[in-house]
Short mmCIF file of C-alpha atoms and ligand atoms in Angstrom, two decimals:
data_model
loop_
_atom_site.label_atom_id
_atom_site.label_comp_id
_atom_site.label_asym_id
_atom_site.label_seq_id
_atom_site.Cartn_x
_atom_site.Cartn_y
_atom_site.Cartn_z
CA MET A 1 92.54 119.47 9.23
CA PRO A 2 90.78 118.67 12.33
CA PRO A 3 92.77 120.15 15.08
CA PRO A 4 95.12 117.89 17.30
CA VAL A 5 93.91 116.16 20.44
CA LYS A 6 96.59 117.13 22.84
CA GLY A 7 99.19 116.43 20.45
CA THR A 8 97.51 113.71 18.47
CA LEU A 9 96.09 114.54 14.97
CA LEU A 10 92.69 113.17 14.36
CA LEU A 11 92.67 112.46 10.65
CA HIS A 12 89.79 111.52 8.26
CA GLU A 13 90.00 108.93 5.19
CA ASP A 14 90.20 111.71 2.49
CA THR A 15 93.25 111.72 -0.03
CA ALA A 16 94.62 114.88 1.42
CA SER A 17 94.44 113.61 5.34
CA LEU A 18 96.04 110.33 3.96
CA GLU A 19 98.78 112.18 2.29
CA LYS A 20 99.33 113.87 5.79
CA ALA A 21 99.51 110.59 7.30
CA ALA A 22 101.95 109.22 4.86
CA GLN A 23 104.02 112.27 5.50
CA ILE A 24 104.26 111.75 8.94
CA ILE A 25 105.48 108.23 8.33
CA LYS A 26 107.97 109.58 6.01
CA SER A 27 109.47 111.72 8.77
CA GLY A 28 109.65 108.68 11.29
CA GLY A 29 106.27 109.60 13.26
CA LEU A 30 103.68 107.13 14.24
CA VAL A 31 100.21 107.04 12.70
CA ALA A 32 97.42 104.67 14.05
CA PHE A 33 95.32 103.45 11.39
CA PRO A 34 92.52 101.25 10.93
CA THR A 35 92.36 97.65 9.30
CA GLU A 36 89.81 94.76 9.15
CA THR A 37 90.96 93.06 12.14
CA VAL A 38 92.07 95.80 14.46
CA TYR A 39 93.45 99.21 14.53
CA GLY A 40 97.36 99.25 13.73
CA LEU A 41 100.18 101.57 15.22
CA GLY A 42 102.29 102.38 12.21
CA ALA A 43 105.62 103.36 11.58
CA ALA A 44 107.95 103.16 8.49
CA ALA A 45 109.23 99.47 8.89
CA THR A 46 112.53 100.43 7.54
CA SER A 47 113.09 103.01 9.88
CA ALA A 48 114.62 101.63 12.97
CA ALA A 49 113.97 104.80 14.83
CA GLY A 50 110.40 105.02 13.73
CA VAL A 51 109.98 101.60 15.19
CA ALA A 52 111.73 102.12 18.44
CA ARG A 53 109.07 104.77 18.89
CA ILE A 54 106.24 102.12 18.60
CA TYR A 55 107.70 100.31 21.42
CA LYS A 56 107.80 103.20 23.84
CA ALA A 57 104.16 104.38 23.06
CA LYS A 58 102.88 101.40 23.59
CA GLY A 59 105.21 100.43 26.53
CA ARG A 60 105.54 97.16 24.91
CA PRO A 61 108.08 94.50 25.79
CA ALA A 62 111.25 94.89 23.64
CA ASP A 63 111.11 91.09 23.00
CA ASN A 64 107.62 90.91 21.45
CA PRO A 65 107.88 91.46 17.52
CA LEU A 66 105.63 93.56 15.13
CA ILE A 67 103.99 92.97 11.82
CA VAL A 68 104.98 94.39 8.84
CA HIS A 69 101.99 95.63 6.50
CA LEU A 70 102.30 95.56 2.54
CA SER A 71 100.04 97.22 0.25
CA TYR A 72 100.81 95.19 -2.97
CA SER A 73 102.22 91.55 -2.92
CA ASP A 74 105.48 92.56 -4.70
CA GLN A 75 106.58 94.56 -1.61
CA LEU A 76 106.94 90.98 0.02
CA LYS A 77 110.43 90.66 -1.55
CA ASP A 78 111.82 93.92 0.54
CA VAL A 79 110.38 92.36 3.52
CA ALA A 80 111.16 88.66 3.48
CA CYS A 81 113.89 86.41 1.96
CA ASP A 82 113.89 82.76 0.88
CA ILE A 83 110.32 82.66 0.33
CA PRO A 84 108.75 79.15 0.26
CA GLU A 85 105.96 78.37 -2.50
CA THR A 86 103.59 77.70 0.42
CA ALA A 87 103.78 81.52 1.35
CA PHE A 88 103.27 82.62 -2.40
CA LYS A 89 100.11 80.13 -2.52
CA LEU A 90 98.84 81.14 0.73
CA ALA A 91 99.29 85.09 -0.02
CA ARG A 92 97.56 84.20 -3.56
CA ARG A 93 94.15 82.91 -1.71
CA PHE A 94 94.26 85.12 1.67
CA TRP A 95 95.63 88.50 0.91
CA PRO A 96 94.55 91.05 1.18
CA GLY A 97 93.27 89.60 4.49
CA PRO A 98 94.00 88.54 8.23
CA LEU A 99 97.00 86.15 7.75
CA SER A 100 100.21 87.17 8.92
CA LEU A 101 102.80 84.97 7.67
CA VAL A 102 106.12 84.46 9.49
CA LEU A 103 109.09 84.11 6.95
CA PRO A 104 112.74 84.87 7.17
CA ARG A 105 113.52 88.49 7.59
CA ALA A 106 115.06 90.37 4.75
CA GLU A 107 118.41 92.75 5.21
CA LYS A 108 116.12 95.88 4.55
CA ILE A 109 114.32 95.46 7.90
CA PRO A 110 115.82 96.33 11.06
CA ALA A 111 115.97 93.54 13.36
CA LEU A 112 114.10 95.79 15.98
CA VAL A 113 110.98 95.13 14.17
CA SER A 114 111.29 91.42 14.55
CA ALA A 115 112.35 92.07 18.19
CA GLY A 116 116.09 90.49 17.02
CA LEU A 117 114.32 87.35 15.68
CA PRO A 118 115.98 86.01 12.27
CA SER A 119 112.22 85.99 11.16
CA VAL A 120 109.45 88.52 10.25
CA ALA A 121 105.65 88.58 10.21
CA VAL A 122 104.26 89.98 7.32
CA ARG A 123 100.46 90.36 6.02
CA MET A 124 98.48 92.75 3.72
CA PRO A 125 95.33 94.18 5.47
CA ALA A 126 91.91 93.93 3.53
CA HIS A 127 91.15 97.55 4.20
CA LYS A 128 90.73 100.40 1.68
CA THR A 129 92.03 102.92 3.96
CA ALA A 130 95.09 100.88 4.99
CA LEU A 131 95.99 100.19 1.64
CA GLU A 132 96.04 103.71 0.43
CA PHE A 133 97.99 104.86 3.55
CA ILE A 134 100.78 102.09 3.39
CA ARG A 135 100.74 103.14 -0.54
CA LEU A 136 100.87 106.52 -0.29
CA SER A 137 103.54 106.13 2.50
CA GLY A 138 105.69 104.45 -0.10
CA VAL A 139 107.33 101.76 2.31
CA PRO A 140 106.11 98.79 4.17
CA ILE A 141 104.49 99.70 7.82
CA ALA A 142 105.43 97.89 10.82
CA ALA A 143 102.35 98.15 12.91
CA PRO A 144 101.25 96.01 16.03
CA SER A 145 97.95 96.48 17.79
CA ALA A 146 97.37 99.96 18.29
CA ASN A 147 96.68 99.79 22.29
CA ARG A 148 98.58 100.30 25.59
CA SER A 149 100.68 96.92 25.84
CA GLY A 150 98.40 94.58 28.15
CA ARG A 151 94.97 96.34 27.00
CA PRO A 152 92.16 94.65 24.82
CA SER A 153 93.07 95.31 21.34
CA PRO A 154 91.25 98.65 19.75
CA THR A 155 88.41 97.98 17.27
CA THR A 156 87.39 101.94 17.29
CA TYR A 157 89.36 105.35 16.98
CA ARG A 158 88.20 106.01 20.53
CA HIS A 159 89.81 102.94 21.85
CA VAL A 160 93.04 104.07 20.26
CA LEU A 161 92.34 107.72 21.58
CA ASP A 162 91.83 106.10 25.08
CA ASP A 163 95.14 104.49 25.31
CA LEU A 164 97.29 106.28 23.08
CA THR A 165 96.38 110.19 22.98
CA GLY A 166 99.42 112.55 23.49
CA ARG A 167 101.83 109.11 22.95
CA ILE A 168 101.17 109.31 19.01
CA ASP A 169 101.35 111.59 16.16
CA ALA A 170 97.88 111.02 14.19
CA VAL A 171 94.90 108.46 14.32
CA ILE A 172 92.97 107.95 10.89
CA LYS A 173 89.37 107.65 12.17
CA SER A 174 87.11 105.07 10.00
CA THR A 175 84.18 102.89 11.28
CA PRO A 176 84.67 100.12 13.81
CA CYS A 177 87.25 97.17 12.62
CA PRO A 178 84.73 94.50 11.10
CA VAL A 179 86.78 91.28 11.98
CA GLY A 180 87.47 92.49 15.36
CA VAL A 181 90.08 90.14 16.58
CA GLU A 182 93.73 90.08 15.23
CA SER A 183 94.83 88.51 11.92
CA THR A 184 95.87 84.48 12.17
CA VAL A 185 99.90 84.37 12.77
CA LEU A 186 101.18 81.48 10.67
CA ASP A 187 104.98 80.08 10.96
CA LEU A 188 106.06 78.99 7.79
CA THR A 189 109.71 78.77 8.69
CA GLY A 190 109.76 75.34 10.36
CA GLU A 191 109.28 71.99 8.64
CA LYS A 192 105.41 71.98 8.72
CA PRO A 193 103.40 75.20 8.90
CA LEU A 194 102.20 76.11 12.41
CA ILE A 195 99.50 78.50 13.67
CA LEU A 196 100.77 80.70 16.48
CA ARG A 197 98.21 82.67 16.86
CA PRO A 198 94.46 82.02 15.54
CA GLY A 199 92.77 84.82 13.88
CA GLY A 200 90.87 85.92 11.06
CA VAL A 201 91.62 83.10 8.89
CA SER A 202 90.45 80.16 10.31
CA ARG A 203 92.19 76.94 10.49
CA GLU A 204 89.67 75.25 8.51
CA GLU A 205 90.36 77.49 5.57
CA LEU A 206 93.96 77.01 5.70
CA GLU A 207 93.85 73.34 5.61
CA THR A 208 91.37 73.50 2.84
CA GLU A 209 94.09 75.54 0.69
CA LEU A 210 97.12 73.67 1.96
CA GLY A 211 95.38 70.20 1.60
CA PHE A 212 96.86 68.70 4.93
CA SER A 213 96.15 69.33 8.76
CA VAL A 214 97.67 72.32 10.55
CA ASP A 215 98.66 72.35 13.92
CA VAL A 216 97.84 75.36 16.21
CA ALA A 217 100.17 76.43 19.43
CA ALA A 218 99.00 76.29 22.85
CA ALA A 219 97.37 79.79 23.98
CA THR A 220 100.08 80.02 26.36
CA ALA A 221 103.58 78.73 26.78
CA ARG A 222 103.32 75.54 29.43
CA LYS A 223 105.62 75.85 32.14
CA GLY A 224 109.07 75.47 31.85
CA GLU A 225 108.91 75.49 27.90
CA PRO A 226 110.23 78.46 26.03
CA PRO A 227 107.00 80.25 24.20
CA LEU A 228 107.12 79.61 20.40
CA SER A 229 105.81 83.13 19.69
CA PRO A 230 107.25 85.82 21.91
CA GLY A 231 103.41 87.02 22.67
CA MET A 232 102.32 84.10 24.12
CA LYS A 233 104.14 84.60 27.45
CA TYR A 234 102.38 87.62 27.71
CA ARG A 235 98.63 88.13 29.40
CA HIS A 236 97.45 89.74 26.36
CA TYR A 237 93.96 91.13 26.02
CA SER A 238 93.00 91.70 29.25
CA PRO A 239 90.34 93.75 30.93
CA GLN A 240 91.12 95.59 34.09
CA ALA A 241 88.05 93.26 35.73
CA LYS A 242 88.99 89.70 36.50
CA LEU A 243 87.61 87.52 33.50
CA ILE A 244 86.43 84.14 34.64
CA LEU A 245 86.08 81.83 31.71
CA ILE A 246 83.77 78.65 32.11
CA SER A 247 83.77 75.95 30.04
CA GLY A 248 82.00 72.48 30.02
CA PRO A 249 78.84 71.50 28.57
CA ALA A 250 76.11 74.38 28.16
CA PRO A 251 73.48 73.39 30.53
CA ALA A 252 76.14 72.98 33.55
CA ARG A 253 77.50 76.24 32.83
CA LEU A 254 74.46 78.63 33.63
CA PRO A 255 73.95 77.17 37.57
CA LEU A 256 77.72 77.71 38.16
CA ILE A 257 77.16 81.42 36.63
CA LYS A 258 74.46 82.23 39.13
CA VAL A 259 76.38 80.88 42.17
CA LEU A 260 79.51 82.74 41.17
CA ALA A 261 77.69 86.05 40.27
CA ALA A 262 75.70 85.78 43.99
CA HIS A 263 79.24 85.12 45.56
CA TYR A 264 80.93 88.19 44.21
CA ARG A 265 77.67 90.50 44.73
CA SER A 266 77.32 89.27 48.19
CA LEU A 267 81.35 90.40 48.47
CA GLY A 268 80.27 93.96 46.93
CA LEU A 269 81.92 93.38 43.75
CA LYS A 270 80.29 94.47 40.42
CA VAL A 271 79.61 91.65 38.32
CA GLY A 272 79.72 91.82 34.15
CA TYR A 273 78.61 88.88 31.66
CA LEU A 274 79.82 88.51 28.02
CA ASN A 275 78.58 85.62 26.40
CA THR A 276 76.30 84.47 28.91
CA ALA A 277 72.94 83.04 28.60
CA LEU A 278 71.98 85.43 31.46
CA GLU A 279 69.91 88.78 30.94
CA GLY A 280 72.14 91.68 30.79
CA SER A 281 74.66 89.78 29.20
CA LEU A 282 76.42 90.89 25.95
CA ARG A 283 76.38 88.95 22.79
CA TYR A 284 75.02 85.67 23.97
CA GLY A 285 73.65 83.22 20.92
CA VAL A 286 74.92 85.69 18.04
CA ALA A 287 77.38 83.92 15.11
CA PRO A 288 80.96 84.06 16.31
CA GLU A 289 81.55 86.46 13.81
CA GLN A 290 79.51 89.03 15.58
CA LEU A 291 81.16 87.96 19.04
CA ALA A 292 84.39 88.54 17.47
CA ALA A 293 83.51 91.75 16.32
CA GLY A 294 82.51 93.15 19.44
CA LEU A 295 84.82 91.03 21.76
CA TYR A 296 87.14 93.73 22.60
CA ASP A 297 84.47 96.66 22.95
CA SER A 298 82.83 94.63 25.29
CA MET A 299 85.67 94.15 27.83
CA ARG A 300 86.58 97.78 27.27
CA ARG A 301 82.81 98.95 28.28
CA MET A 302 83.06 96.68 30.94
CA ASP A 303 85.78 98.62 32.10
CA ARG A 304 84.51 101.99 31.86
CA GLN A 305 81.56 101.04 33.73
CA GLY A 306 83.91 99.83 36.74
CA VAL A 307 82.93 95.91 36.59
CA ASP A 308 85.05 94.06 38.85
CA ILE A 309 84.57 90.49 37.25
CA ILE A 310 83.71 89.42 34.31
CA LEU A 311 81.97 85.99 33.91
CA ALA A 312 82.16 84.39 30.51
CA GLU A 313 80.97 81.19 28.82
CA GLU A 314 83.24 79.60 26.43
CA VAL A 315 82.36 79.17 22.67
CA ASP A 316 82.99 76.40 20.11
CA ALA A 317 86.21 76.63 18.61
CA ALA A 318 85.62 76.17 14.98
CA GLY A 319 86.08 78.98 12.37
CA ILE A 320 86.83 82.39 14.04
CA GLY A 321 85.60 80.65 17.48
CA LEU A 322 89.05 79.21 17.79
CA ALA A 323 90.14 82.89 17.65
CA VAL A 324 87.75 83.91 20.26
CA MET A 325 88.56 81.20 22.41
CA ASN A 326 92.37 81.97 22.28
CA ARG A 327 91.65 85.40 23.30
CA LEU A 328 88.98 84.46 26.37
CA LYS A 329 91.80 82.11 27.70
CA LYS A 330 94.40 84.94 27.44
CA ALA A 331 92.37 87.26 29.15
CA ALA A 332 91.33 84.92 31.80
CA ALA A 333 92.29 85.13 35.38
CA ARG A 334 90.87 81.77 35.91
CA ILE A 335 89.31 79.12 33.68
CA LEU A 336 86.41 76.92 35.54
CA ARG A 337 85.49 73.52 33.98
CA VAL A 338 82.09 72.72 34.87
CA TYR A 339 80.86 69.26 34.85
CA PRO A 340 76.96 68.05 34.29
CA GLY A 341 75.11 67.92 37.78
CA GLN A 342 78.01 69.68 39.54
CA VAL A 343 76.53 72.64 40.99
O1 TXA B 401 95.66 91.74 13.01
C1 TXA B 401 96.64 91.96 13.27
O2 TXA B 401 97.54 91.29 13.20
C2 TXA B 401 96.74 93.69 14.03
C3 TXA B 401 97.06 94.58 12.88
C4 TXA B 401 97.36 95.74 13.07
O3 TXA B 401 97.44 94.05 11.57
N1 TXA B 401 98.08 93.28 14.46
C5 TXA B 401 98.50 92.74 15.60
O4 TXA B 401 100.16 92.81 16.07
O5 TXA B 401 97.84 92.16 16.16
P1 TXA B 401 100.53 92.37 17.56
O6 TXA B 401 101.86 93.08 17.59
O7 TXA B 401 99.48 93.12 18.60
O8 TXA B 401 100.48 90.93 17.52
C6 TXA B 401 101.66 90.50 16.78
C7 TXA B 401 101.78 88.90 16.99
C8 TXA B 401 102.58 88.80 18.44
O9 TXA B 401 101.85 87.84 19.21
C9 TXA B 401 103.82 88.59 17.98
O10 TXA B 401 104.66 87.69 18.92
C10 TXA B 401 103.63 87.57 16.77
O11 TXA B 401 102.50 88.29 16.13
N2 TXA B 401 104.94 87.77 15.88
C11 TXA B 401 105.03 88.94 15.27
N3 TXA B 401 106.42 88.57 14.57
C12 TXA B 401 106.91 87.35 14.91
C13 TXA B 401 107.98 86.45 14.35
N4 TXA B 401 108.90 86.98 13.60
N5 TXA B 401 107.90 85.05 14.98
C14 TXA B 401 106.60 84.99 15.79
N6 TXA B 401 105.67 85.57 16.32
C15 TXA B 401 105.82 86.85 15.75
MG1 MG B 402 98.86 93.25 20.18
#
């Protein structure tokens, strides 16, 4: 067993280490674990005390509910009740995978998991280590992303250590999370399914499976309206740098970015680029899947480099691009729309 890092144990993916992780869960502790989307910070979903520790370790607002993770489909009936046929249909098609279903909460699951809501979000992750860790724990695992509240989600175990060393019991060390953005949160408690948060399963894939169109909740709550998903009202996924998102036709974006960069530099500020067609920019022109996989790491890297202003171009909101745009909008301090010939 590797030595603990300031009280946080670094575990590997072998069976003995995963058994140790499961032991920690059984005794009410916190373990960060890899999933295909981002790292999760897990506690036994049946333990109100364990779940309370998650909120504390993350500094998470008490009104933002967690997602419950399963290792086999039958566990669903321990977590949710009055499950509609649509849920079974979607679970058959997309689990294990990055789709969280919001359903009526079963009694076994403490209200704290759902921040007091009568519903609960549940998914089965498509990650071998996560599935084995949950199975060995013998209970569903409640887990938000394993970052300090307000920071970009962690896609490597180093990100987890950067944010939570000394605040959690253990981290399971794995390779970087392949999807890189969080699961799609789909509300099935209303009359029609509603995407509360776009993520790893695309809207198009859901619509193909369901055979009808599915609405997407606005990325941020409109002024004066209550948020549909409690997570909506927080400025999530934020780097420390101020992110400016430039939208509008591609040829018109670059001149504006150049003007902005020169302006901020003249003020003595350090400028970084994310998905822009400028030299030194991270990940421009890559497939949206690749952009998603490196998004949070890019934000964190720029923070480490002391970047003050991140200039980012919008992406096409198709497929996983919808999730990437949602995260960019939420991270953005400002969104600038440019028109042809404006600059
Ligand atoms: O991919 C993921 O979903 C990752 C990995 C670890 O599974 N987890 C994750 O959890 O992103 P978290 O806590 O960072 O985000 C959960 C989101 C929040 O926006 C929250 O508001 C929403 O899901 N949510 C959870 N339960 C809900 C509920 N009962 N009703 C509405 N929204 C809910
Ligand atoms: Mg999160």
